[in-house]
Coordinates of N, CA and C and ligand atoms in Angstrom, one line a residue:
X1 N 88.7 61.1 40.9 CA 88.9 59.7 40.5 C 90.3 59.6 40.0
X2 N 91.4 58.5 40.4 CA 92.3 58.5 39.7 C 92.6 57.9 38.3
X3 N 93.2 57.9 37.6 CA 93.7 57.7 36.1 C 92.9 56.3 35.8
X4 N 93.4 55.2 36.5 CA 93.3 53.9 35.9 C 91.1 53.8 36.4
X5 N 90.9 54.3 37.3 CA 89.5 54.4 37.3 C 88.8 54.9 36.8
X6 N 89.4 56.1 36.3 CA 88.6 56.7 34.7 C 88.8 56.0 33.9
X7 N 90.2 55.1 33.3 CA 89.9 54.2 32.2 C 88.6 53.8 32.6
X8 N 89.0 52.6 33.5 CA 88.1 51.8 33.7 C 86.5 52.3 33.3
X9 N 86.5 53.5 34.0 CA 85.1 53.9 33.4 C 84.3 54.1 32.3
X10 N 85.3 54.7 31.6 CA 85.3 54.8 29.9 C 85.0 53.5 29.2
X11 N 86.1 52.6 30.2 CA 85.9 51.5 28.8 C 84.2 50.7 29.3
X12 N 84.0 51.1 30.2 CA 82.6 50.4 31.1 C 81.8 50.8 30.4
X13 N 81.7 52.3 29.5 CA 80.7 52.8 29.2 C 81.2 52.7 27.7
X14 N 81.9 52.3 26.9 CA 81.9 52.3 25.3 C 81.5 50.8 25.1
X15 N 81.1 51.1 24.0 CA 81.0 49.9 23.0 C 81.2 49.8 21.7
X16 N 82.7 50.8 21.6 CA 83.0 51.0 20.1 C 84.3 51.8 20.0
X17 N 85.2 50.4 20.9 CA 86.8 51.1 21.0 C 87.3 50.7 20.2
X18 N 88.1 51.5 19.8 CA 89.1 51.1 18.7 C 90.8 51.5 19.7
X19 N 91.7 50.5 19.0 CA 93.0 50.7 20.1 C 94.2 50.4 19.3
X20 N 95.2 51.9 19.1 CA 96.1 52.0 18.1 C 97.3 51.7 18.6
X21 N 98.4 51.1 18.1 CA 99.3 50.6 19.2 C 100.2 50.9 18.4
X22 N 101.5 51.6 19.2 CA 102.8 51.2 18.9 C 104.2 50.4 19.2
X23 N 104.9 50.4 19.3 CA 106.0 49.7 19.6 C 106.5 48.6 20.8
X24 N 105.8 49.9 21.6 CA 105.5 50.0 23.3 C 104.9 48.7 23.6
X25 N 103.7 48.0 22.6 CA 102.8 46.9 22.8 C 103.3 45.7 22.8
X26 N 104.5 45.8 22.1 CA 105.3 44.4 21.6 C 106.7 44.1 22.7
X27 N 107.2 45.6 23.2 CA 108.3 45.7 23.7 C 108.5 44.6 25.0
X28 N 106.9 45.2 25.6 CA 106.6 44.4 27.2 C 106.5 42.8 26.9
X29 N 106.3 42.3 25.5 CA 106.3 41.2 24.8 C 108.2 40.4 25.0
X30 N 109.1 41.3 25.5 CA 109.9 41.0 25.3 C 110.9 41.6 23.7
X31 N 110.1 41.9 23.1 CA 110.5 42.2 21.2 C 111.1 43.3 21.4
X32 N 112.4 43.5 20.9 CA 113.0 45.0 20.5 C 112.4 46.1 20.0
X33 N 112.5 47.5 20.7 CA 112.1 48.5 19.7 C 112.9 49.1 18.9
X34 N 112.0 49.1 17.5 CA 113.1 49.3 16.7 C 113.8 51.0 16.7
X35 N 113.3 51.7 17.5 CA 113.9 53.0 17.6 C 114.4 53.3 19.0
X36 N 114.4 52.6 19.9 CA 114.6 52.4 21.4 C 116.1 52.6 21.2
X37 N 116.6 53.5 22.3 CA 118.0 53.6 22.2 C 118.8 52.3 22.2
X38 N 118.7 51.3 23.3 CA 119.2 49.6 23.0 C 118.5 48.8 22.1
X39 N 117.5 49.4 20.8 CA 116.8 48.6 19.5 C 117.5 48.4 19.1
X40 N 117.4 47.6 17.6 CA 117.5 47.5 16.3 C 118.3 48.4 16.1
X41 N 118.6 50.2 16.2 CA 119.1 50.8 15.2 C 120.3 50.9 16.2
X42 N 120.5 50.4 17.0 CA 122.4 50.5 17.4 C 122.7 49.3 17.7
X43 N 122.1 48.3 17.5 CA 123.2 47.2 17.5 C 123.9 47.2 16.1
X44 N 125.6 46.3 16.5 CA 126.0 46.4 15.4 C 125.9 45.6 14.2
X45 N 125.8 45.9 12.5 CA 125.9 45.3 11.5 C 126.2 45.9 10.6
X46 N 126.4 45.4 9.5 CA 127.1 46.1 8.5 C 126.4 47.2 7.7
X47 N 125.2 47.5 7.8 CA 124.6 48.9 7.4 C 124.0 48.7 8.5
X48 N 123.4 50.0 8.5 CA 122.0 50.6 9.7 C 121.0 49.9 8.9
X49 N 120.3 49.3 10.0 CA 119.2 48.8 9.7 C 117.9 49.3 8.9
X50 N 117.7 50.7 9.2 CA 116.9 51.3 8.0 C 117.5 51.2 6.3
X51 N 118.9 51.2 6.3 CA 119.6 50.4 4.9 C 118.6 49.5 4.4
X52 N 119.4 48.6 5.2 CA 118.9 46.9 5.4 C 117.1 46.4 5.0
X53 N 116.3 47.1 6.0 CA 114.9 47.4 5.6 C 114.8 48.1 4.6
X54 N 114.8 48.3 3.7 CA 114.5 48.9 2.6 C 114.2 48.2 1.2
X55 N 113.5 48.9 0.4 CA 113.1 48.0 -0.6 C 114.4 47.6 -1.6
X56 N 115.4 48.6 -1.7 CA 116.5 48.5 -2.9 C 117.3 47.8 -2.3
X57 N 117.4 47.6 -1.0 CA 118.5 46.7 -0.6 C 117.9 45.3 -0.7
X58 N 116.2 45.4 -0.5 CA 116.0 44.3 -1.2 C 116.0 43.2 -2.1
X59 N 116.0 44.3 -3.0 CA 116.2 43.9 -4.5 C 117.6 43.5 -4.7
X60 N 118.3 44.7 -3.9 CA 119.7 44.5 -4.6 C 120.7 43.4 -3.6
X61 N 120.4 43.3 -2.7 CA 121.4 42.6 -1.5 C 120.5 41.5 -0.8
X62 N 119.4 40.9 -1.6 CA 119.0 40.2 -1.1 C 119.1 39.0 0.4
X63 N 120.3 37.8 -0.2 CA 121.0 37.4 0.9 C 121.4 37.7 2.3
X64 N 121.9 39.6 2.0 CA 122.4 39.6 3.0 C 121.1 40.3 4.0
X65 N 120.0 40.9 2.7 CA 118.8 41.2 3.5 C 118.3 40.3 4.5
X66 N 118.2 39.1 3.9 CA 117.2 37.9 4.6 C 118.5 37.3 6.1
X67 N 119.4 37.7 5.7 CA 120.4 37.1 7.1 C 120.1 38.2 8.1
X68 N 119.6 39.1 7.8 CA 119.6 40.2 9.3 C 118.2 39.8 9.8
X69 N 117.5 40.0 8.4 CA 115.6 39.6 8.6 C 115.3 38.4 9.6
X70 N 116.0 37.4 9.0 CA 116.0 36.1 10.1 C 116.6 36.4 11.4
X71 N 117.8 36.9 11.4 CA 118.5 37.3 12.7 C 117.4 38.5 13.6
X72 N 116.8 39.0 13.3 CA 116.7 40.2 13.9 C 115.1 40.5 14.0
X73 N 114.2 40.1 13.1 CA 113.1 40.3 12.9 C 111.9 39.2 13.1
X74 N 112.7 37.9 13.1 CA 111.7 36.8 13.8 C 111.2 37.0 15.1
X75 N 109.9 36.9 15.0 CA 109.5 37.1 16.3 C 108.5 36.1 16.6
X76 N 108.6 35.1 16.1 CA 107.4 33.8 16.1 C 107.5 33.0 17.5
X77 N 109.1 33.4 18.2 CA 108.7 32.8 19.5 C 108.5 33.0 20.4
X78 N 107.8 34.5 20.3 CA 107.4 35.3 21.6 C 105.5 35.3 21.4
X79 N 105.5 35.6 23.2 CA 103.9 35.8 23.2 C 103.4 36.6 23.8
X80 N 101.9 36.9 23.7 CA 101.4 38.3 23.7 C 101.5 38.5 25.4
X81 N 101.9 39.9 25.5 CA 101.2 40.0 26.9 C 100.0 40.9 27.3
X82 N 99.9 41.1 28.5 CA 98.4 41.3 29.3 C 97.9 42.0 28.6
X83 N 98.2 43.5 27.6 CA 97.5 44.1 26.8 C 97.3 43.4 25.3
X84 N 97.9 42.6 25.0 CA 97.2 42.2 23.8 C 96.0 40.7 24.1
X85 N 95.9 40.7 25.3 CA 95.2 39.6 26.2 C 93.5 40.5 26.2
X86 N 93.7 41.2 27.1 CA 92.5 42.3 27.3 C 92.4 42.5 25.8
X87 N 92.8 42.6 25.1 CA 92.3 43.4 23.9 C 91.5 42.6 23.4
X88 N 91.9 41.3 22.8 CA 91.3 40.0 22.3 C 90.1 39.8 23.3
X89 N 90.0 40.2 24.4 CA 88.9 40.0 25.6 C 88.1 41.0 24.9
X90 N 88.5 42.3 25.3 CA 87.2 43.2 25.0 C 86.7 43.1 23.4
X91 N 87.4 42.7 22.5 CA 86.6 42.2 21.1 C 85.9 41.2 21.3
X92 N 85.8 40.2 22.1 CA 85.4 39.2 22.2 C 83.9 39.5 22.4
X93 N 83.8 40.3 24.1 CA 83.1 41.5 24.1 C 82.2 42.1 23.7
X94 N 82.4 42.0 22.5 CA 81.8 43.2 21.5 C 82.1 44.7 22.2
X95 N 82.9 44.2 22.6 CA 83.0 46.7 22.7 C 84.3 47.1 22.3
X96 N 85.4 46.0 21.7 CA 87.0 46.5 20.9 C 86.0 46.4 19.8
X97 N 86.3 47.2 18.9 CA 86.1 46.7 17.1 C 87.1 46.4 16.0
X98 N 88.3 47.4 17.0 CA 89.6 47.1 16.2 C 90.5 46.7 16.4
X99 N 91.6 46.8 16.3 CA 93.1 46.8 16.6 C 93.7 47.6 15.8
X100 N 94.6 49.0 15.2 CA 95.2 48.8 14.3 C 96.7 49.3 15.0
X101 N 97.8 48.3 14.5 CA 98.8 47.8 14.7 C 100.1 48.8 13.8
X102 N 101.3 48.9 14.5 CA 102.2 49.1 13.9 C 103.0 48.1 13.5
X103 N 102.9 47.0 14.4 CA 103.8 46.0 14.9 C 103.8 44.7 13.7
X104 N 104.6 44.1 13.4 CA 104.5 43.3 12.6 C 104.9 41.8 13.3
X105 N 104.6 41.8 14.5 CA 104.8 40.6 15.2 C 103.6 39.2 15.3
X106 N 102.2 39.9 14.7 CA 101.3 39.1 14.8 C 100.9 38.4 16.4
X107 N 101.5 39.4 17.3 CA 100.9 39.3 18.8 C 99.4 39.2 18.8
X108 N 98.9 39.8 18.0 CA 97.7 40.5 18.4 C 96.7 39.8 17.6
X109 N 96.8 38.7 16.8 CA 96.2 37.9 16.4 C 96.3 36.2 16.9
X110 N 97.6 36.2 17.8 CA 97.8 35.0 18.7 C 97.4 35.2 19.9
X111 N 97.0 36.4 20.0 CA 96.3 36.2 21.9 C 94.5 36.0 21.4
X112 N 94.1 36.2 20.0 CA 92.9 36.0 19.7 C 92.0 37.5 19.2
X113 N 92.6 38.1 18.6 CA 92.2 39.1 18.0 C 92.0 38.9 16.8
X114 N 90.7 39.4 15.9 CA 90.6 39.3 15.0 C 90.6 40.2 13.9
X115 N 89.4 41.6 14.5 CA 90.2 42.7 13.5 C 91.1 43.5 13.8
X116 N 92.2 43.3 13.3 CA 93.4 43.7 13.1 C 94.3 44.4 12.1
X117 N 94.4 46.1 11.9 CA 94.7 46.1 10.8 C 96.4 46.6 10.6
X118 N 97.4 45.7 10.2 CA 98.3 45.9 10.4 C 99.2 46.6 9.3
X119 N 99.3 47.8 9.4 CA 99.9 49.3 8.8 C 101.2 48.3 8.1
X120 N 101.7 48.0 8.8 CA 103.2 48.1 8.4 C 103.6 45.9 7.5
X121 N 102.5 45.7 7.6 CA 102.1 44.3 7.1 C 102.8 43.1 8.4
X122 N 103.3 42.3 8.1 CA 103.3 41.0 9.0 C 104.6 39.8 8.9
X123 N 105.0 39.4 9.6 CA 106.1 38.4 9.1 C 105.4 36.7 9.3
X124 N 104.2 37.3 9.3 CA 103.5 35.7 9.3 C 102.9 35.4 8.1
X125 N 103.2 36.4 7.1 CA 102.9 36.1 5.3 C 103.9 36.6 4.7
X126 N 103.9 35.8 3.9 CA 105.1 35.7 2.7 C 104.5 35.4 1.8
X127 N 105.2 36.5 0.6 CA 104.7 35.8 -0.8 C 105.4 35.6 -2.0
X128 N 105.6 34.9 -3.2 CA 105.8 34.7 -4.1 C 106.1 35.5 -5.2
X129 N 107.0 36.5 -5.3 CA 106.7 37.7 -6.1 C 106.6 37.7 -7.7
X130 N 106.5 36.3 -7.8 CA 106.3 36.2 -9.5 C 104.6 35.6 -9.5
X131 N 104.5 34.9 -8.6 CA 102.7 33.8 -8.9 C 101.7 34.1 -7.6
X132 N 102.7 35.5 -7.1 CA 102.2 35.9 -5.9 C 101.0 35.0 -5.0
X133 N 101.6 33.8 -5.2 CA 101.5 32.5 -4.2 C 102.0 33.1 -2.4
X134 N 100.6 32.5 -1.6 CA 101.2 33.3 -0.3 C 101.6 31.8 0.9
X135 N 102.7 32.7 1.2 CA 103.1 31.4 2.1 C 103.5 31.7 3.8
X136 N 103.8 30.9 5.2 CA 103.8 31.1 6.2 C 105.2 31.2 6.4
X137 N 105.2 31.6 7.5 CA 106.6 32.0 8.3 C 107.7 30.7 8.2
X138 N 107.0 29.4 8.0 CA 108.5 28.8 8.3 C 109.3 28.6 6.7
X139 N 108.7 28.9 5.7 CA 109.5 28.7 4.4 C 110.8 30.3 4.9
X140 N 110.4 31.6 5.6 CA 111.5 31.8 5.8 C 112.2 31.5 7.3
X141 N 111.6 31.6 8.4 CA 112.6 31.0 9.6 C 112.8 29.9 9.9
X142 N 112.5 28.6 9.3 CA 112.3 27.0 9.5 C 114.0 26.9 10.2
X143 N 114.3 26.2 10.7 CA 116.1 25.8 10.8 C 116.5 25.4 9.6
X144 N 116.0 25.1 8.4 CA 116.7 24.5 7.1 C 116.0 24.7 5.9
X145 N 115.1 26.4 6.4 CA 114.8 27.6 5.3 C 116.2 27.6 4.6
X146 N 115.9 28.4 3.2 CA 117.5 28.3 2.1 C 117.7 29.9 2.8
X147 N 119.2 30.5 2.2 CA 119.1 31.3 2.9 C 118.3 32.6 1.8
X148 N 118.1 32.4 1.0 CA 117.1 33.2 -0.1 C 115.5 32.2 -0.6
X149 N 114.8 32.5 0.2 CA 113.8 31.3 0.3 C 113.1 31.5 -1.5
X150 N 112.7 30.4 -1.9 CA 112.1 30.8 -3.4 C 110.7 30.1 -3.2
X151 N 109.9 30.8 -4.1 CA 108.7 29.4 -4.0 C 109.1 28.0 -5.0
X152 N 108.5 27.5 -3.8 CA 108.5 26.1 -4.7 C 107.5 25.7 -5.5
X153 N 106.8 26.4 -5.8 CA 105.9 26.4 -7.1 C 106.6 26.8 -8.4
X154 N 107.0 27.9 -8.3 CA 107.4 28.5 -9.4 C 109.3 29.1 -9.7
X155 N 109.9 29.1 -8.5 CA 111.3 29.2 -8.7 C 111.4 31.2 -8.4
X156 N 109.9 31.6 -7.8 CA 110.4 32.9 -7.9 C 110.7 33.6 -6.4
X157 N 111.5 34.5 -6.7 CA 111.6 35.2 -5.1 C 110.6 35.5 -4.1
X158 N 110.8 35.0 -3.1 CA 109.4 34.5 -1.6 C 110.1 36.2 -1.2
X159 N 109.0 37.2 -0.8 CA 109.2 38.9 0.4 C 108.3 38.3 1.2
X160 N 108.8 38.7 2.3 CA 107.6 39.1 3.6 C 106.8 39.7 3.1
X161 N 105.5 40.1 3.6 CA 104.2 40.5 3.7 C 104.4 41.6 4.2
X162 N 105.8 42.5 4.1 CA 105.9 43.6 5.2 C 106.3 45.0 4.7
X163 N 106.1 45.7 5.1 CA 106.3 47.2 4.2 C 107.7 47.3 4.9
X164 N 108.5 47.9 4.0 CA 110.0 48.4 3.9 C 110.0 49.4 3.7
X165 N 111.5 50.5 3.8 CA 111.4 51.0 4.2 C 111.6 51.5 2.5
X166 N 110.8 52.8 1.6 CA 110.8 52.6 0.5 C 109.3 52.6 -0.3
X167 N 109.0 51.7 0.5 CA 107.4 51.1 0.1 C 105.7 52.1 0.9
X168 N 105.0 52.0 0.3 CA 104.0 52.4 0.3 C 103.6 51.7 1.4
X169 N 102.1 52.2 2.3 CA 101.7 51.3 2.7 C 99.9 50.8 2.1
X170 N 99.9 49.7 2.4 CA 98.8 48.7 1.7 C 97.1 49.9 1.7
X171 N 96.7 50.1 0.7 CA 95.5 50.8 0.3 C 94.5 50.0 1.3
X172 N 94.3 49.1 1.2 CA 93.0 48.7 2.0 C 93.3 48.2 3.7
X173 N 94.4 48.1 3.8 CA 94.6 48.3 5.1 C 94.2 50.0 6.4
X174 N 95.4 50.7 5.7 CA 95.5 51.7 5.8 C 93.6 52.8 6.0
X175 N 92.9 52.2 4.8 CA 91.2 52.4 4.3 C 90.6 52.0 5.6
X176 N 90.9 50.6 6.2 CA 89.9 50.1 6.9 C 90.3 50.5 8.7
X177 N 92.2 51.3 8.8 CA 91.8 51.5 9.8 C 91.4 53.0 10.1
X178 N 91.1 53.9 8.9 CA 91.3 55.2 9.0 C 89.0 55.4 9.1
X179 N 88.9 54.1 9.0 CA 86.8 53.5 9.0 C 87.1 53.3 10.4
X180 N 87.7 52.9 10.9 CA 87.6 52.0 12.3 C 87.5 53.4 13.4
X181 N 88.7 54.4 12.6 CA 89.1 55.2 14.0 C 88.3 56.4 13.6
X182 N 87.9 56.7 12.5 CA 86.7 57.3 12.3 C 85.2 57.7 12.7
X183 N 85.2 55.8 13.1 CA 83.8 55.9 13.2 C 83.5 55.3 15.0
X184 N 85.1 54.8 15.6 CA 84.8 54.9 16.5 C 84.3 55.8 17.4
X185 N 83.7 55.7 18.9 CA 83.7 56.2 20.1 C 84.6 57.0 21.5
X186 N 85.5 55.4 21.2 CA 86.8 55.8 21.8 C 87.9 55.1 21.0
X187 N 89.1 56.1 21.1 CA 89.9 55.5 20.8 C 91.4 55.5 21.8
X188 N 91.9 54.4 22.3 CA 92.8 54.1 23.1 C 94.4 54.0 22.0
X189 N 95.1 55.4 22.3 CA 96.5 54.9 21.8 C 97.5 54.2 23.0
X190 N 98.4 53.5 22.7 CA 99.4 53.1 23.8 C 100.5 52.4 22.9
X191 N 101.5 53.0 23.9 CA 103.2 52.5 23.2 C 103.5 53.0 22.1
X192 N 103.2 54.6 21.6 CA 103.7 55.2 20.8 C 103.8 56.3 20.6
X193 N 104.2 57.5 20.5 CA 105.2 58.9 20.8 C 104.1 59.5 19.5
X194 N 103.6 58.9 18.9 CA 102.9 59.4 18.1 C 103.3 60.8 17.3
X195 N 104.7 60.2 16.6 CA 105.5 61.6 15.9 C 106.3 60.9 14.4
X196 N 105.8 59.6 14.3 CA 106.0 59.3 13.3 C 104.9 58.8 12.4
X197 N 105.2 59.0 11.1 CA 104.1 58.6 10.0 C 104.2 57.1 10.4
X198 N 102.6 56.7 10.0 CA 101.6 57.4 9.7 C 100.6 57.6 11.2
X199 N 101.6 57.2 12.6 CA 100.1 57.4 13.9 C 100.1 58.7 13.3
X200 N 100.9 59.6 13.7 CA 100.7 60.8 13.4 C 99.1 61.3 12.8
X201 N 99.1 60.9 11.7 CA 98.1 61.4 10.5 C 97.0 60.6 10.8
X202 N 96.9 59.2 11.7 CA 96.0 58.6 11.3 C 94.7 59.0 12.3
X203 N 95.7 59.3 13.5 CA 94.6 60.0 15.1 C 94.0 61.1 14.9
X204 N 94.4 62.0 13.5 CA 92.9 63.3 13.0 C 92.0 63.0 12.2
X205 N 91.6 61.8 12.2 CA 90.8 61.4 11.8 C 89.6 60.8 12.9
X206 N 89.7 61.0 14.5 CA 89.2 59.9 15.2 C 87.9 61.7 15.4
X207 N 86.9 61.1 15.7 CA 85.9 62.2 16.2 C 84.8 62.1 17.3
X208 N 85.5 61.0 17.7 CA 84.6 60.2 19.0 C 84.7 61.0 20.7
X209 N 84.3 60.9 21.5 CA 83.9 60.9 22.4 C 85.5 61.1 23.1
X210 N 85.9 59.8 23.7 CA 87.3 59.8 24.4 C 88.5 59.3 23.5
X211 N 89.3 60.2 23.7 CA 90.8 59.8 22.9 C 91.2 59.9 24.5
X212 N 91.8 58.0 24.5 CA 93.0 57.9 25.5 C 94.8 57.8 25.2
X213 N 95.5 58.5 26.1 CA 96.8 58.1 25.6 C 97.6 57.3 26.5
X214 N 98.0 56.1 26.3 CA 98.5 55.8 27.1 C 100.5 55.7 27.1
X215 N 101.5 55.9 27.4 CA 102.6 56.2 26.8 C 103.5 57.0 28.3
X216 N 104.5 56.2 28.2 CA 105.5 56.5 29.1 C 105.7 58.0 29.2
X217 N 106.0 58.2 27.7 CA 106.4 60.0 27.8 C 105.4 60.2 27.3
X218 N 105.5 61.7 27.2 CA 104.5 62.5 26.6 C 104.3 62.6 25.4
X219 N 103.3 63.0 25.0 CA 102.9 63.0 23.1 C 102.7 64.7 22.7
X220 N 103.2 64.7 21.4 CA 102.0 65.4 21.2 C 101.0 65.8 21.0
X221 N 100.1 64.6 21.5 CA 98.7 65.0 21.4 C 98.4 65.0 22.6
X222 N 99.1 65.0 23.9 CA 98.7 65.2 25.3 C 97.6 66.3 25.6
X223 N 97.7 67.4 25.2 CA 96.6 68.0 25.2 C 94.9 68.1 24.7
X224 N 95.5 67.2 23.7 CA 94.1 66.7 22.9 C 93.4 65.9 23.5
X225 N 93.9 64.7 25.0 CA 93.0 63.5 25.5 C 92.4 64.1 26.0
X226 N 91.3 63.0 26.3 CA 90.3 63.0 27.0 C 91.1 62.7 28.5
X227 N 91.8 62.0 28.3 CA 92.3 61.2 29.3 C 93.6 60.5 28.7
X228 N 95.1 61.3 29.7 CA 96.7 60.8 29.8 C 97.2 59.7 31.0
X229 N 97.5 58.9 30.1 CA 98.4 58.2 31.2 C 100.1 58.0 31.5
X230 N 100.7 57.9 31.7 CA 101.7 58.1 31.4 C 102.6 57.0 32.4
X231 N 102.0 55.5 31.9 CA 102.3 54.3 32.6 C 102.5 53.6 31.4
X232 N 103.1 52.2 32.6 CA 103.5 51.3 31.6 C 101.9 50.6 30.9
X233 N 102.0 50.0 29.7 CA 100.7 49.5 29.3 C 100.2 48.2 30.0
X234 N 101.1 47.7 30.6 CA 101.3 46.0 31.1 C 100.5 46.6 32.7
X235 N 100.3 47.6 33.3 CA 100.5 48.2 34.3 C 98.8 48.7 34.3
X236 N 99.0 48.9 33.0 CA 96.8 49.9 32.6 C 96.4 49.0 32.8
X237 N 96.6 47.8 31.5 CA 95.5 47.0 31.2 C 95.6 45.8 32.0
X238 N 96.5 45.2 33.1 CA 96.3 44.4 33.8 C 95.3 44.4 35.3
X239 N 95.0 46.0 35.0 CA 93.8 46.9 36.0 C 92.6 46.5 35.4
X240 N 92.2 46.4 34.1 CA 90.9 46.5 33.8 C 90.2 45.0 33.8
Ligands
LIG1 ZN1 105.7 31.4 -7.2

């Protein structure tokens, strides 16, 4: 049987996939990767962007944080493609139970996905960091956002919803996807090399049946699937 008809088969026969995604999911989206040789970390600006992402530069360089953030990290006017389509399908389904996300683009809740648990947080919440009042994307990318957005409740500094580079990631996120991939059956990775914290750590925790990988190059956990693909994602799931 070849590759894409074993997916198929697998996912015919689960009803308790969980699907971990990285970079790779948003890319086909159109969205930069941020570690992709033509990403985020070589175009030019005045620090490297891991600088820039960071919590101290937050604090400390605000302004010039929020000019890159807006430049570089809005991604409100892109849309999901075929894999975050199927996904929202097979939850619909009842046989996805999860999503958990690297991506902080909120693809995966605009094609209709619901649980979603997004590691690295979101640029579709913003909060208030004195009355931790929570607010949407356009108080920061509107055309006539200020260029240090404040709440207007209280006068205090508005952060993304988004973990930096510096920062912890969120306790009950992190809890609910480490339940998901736990207690799934199967779990489908795709669009990620799986060599950075936290996929790394979070895939020995899965004890199910099939681990899929789906991913251009090879992983280190290629020997661990049940089943490798080594295609584009836009390419799998537009099969199933
Ligand atoms: Zn406030």
């Amino acid at each position: 049987m070849d590759q894409l008809e074993e997916f198929k088969e697998i996912i015919k026969n689960s009803d308790n996939i969980v699907f971990f995604g990285g970079a790779g999911v948003s890319t086909e989206s159109g969205i930069p990767d941020f570690r992709s040789k033509d990403g985020l970390y070589n175009q030019k600006y005045d620090y490297p962007p891991e600088t820039i992402l960071s919590h101290t530069f937050f604090v400390n360089n605000t302004k010039e944080f929020y000019k890159f953030y807006k430049d570089k990290l809005n991604a409100i006017k892109y849309e999901p493609n075929v894999t975050h389509i199927k996904l929202a399908e097979l939850e619909k389904e009842g046989k996805l139970k999860a999503v958990v996300t690297q991506n902080i683009d909120g693809l995966h809740q605009k094609a209709g996905s619901k649980n979603v648990f997004e590691l690295h947080g979101s640029i579709y919440r913003n909060y208030c960091t004195k009355c931790k009042k929570f607010y949407g994307p356009e108080i920061i990318f509107d055309d006539d956002a200020k260029e240090i957005p404040l709440c207007p409740d209280c006068g205090g500094l508005i952060k993304p919803d988004v973990v930096l580079y510096e920062e912890g990631l969120d306790d009950e996120t992190i809890t609910g996807a480490i339940m998901a991939i736990a207690n799934c059956d199967t779990l489908i990775v795709g669009g990620t090399s799986l060599t950075v914290y936290p996929a790394s750590g979070l895939i020995r925790y899965f004890r199910g049946k099939n681990l899929v990988l789906i991913n251009r190059d090879s992983t280190p956990y290629d020997n661990m699937a049940t089943l490798v693909i080594h295609e584009s994602l836009g390419k799998v799931f537009s099969n199933i």
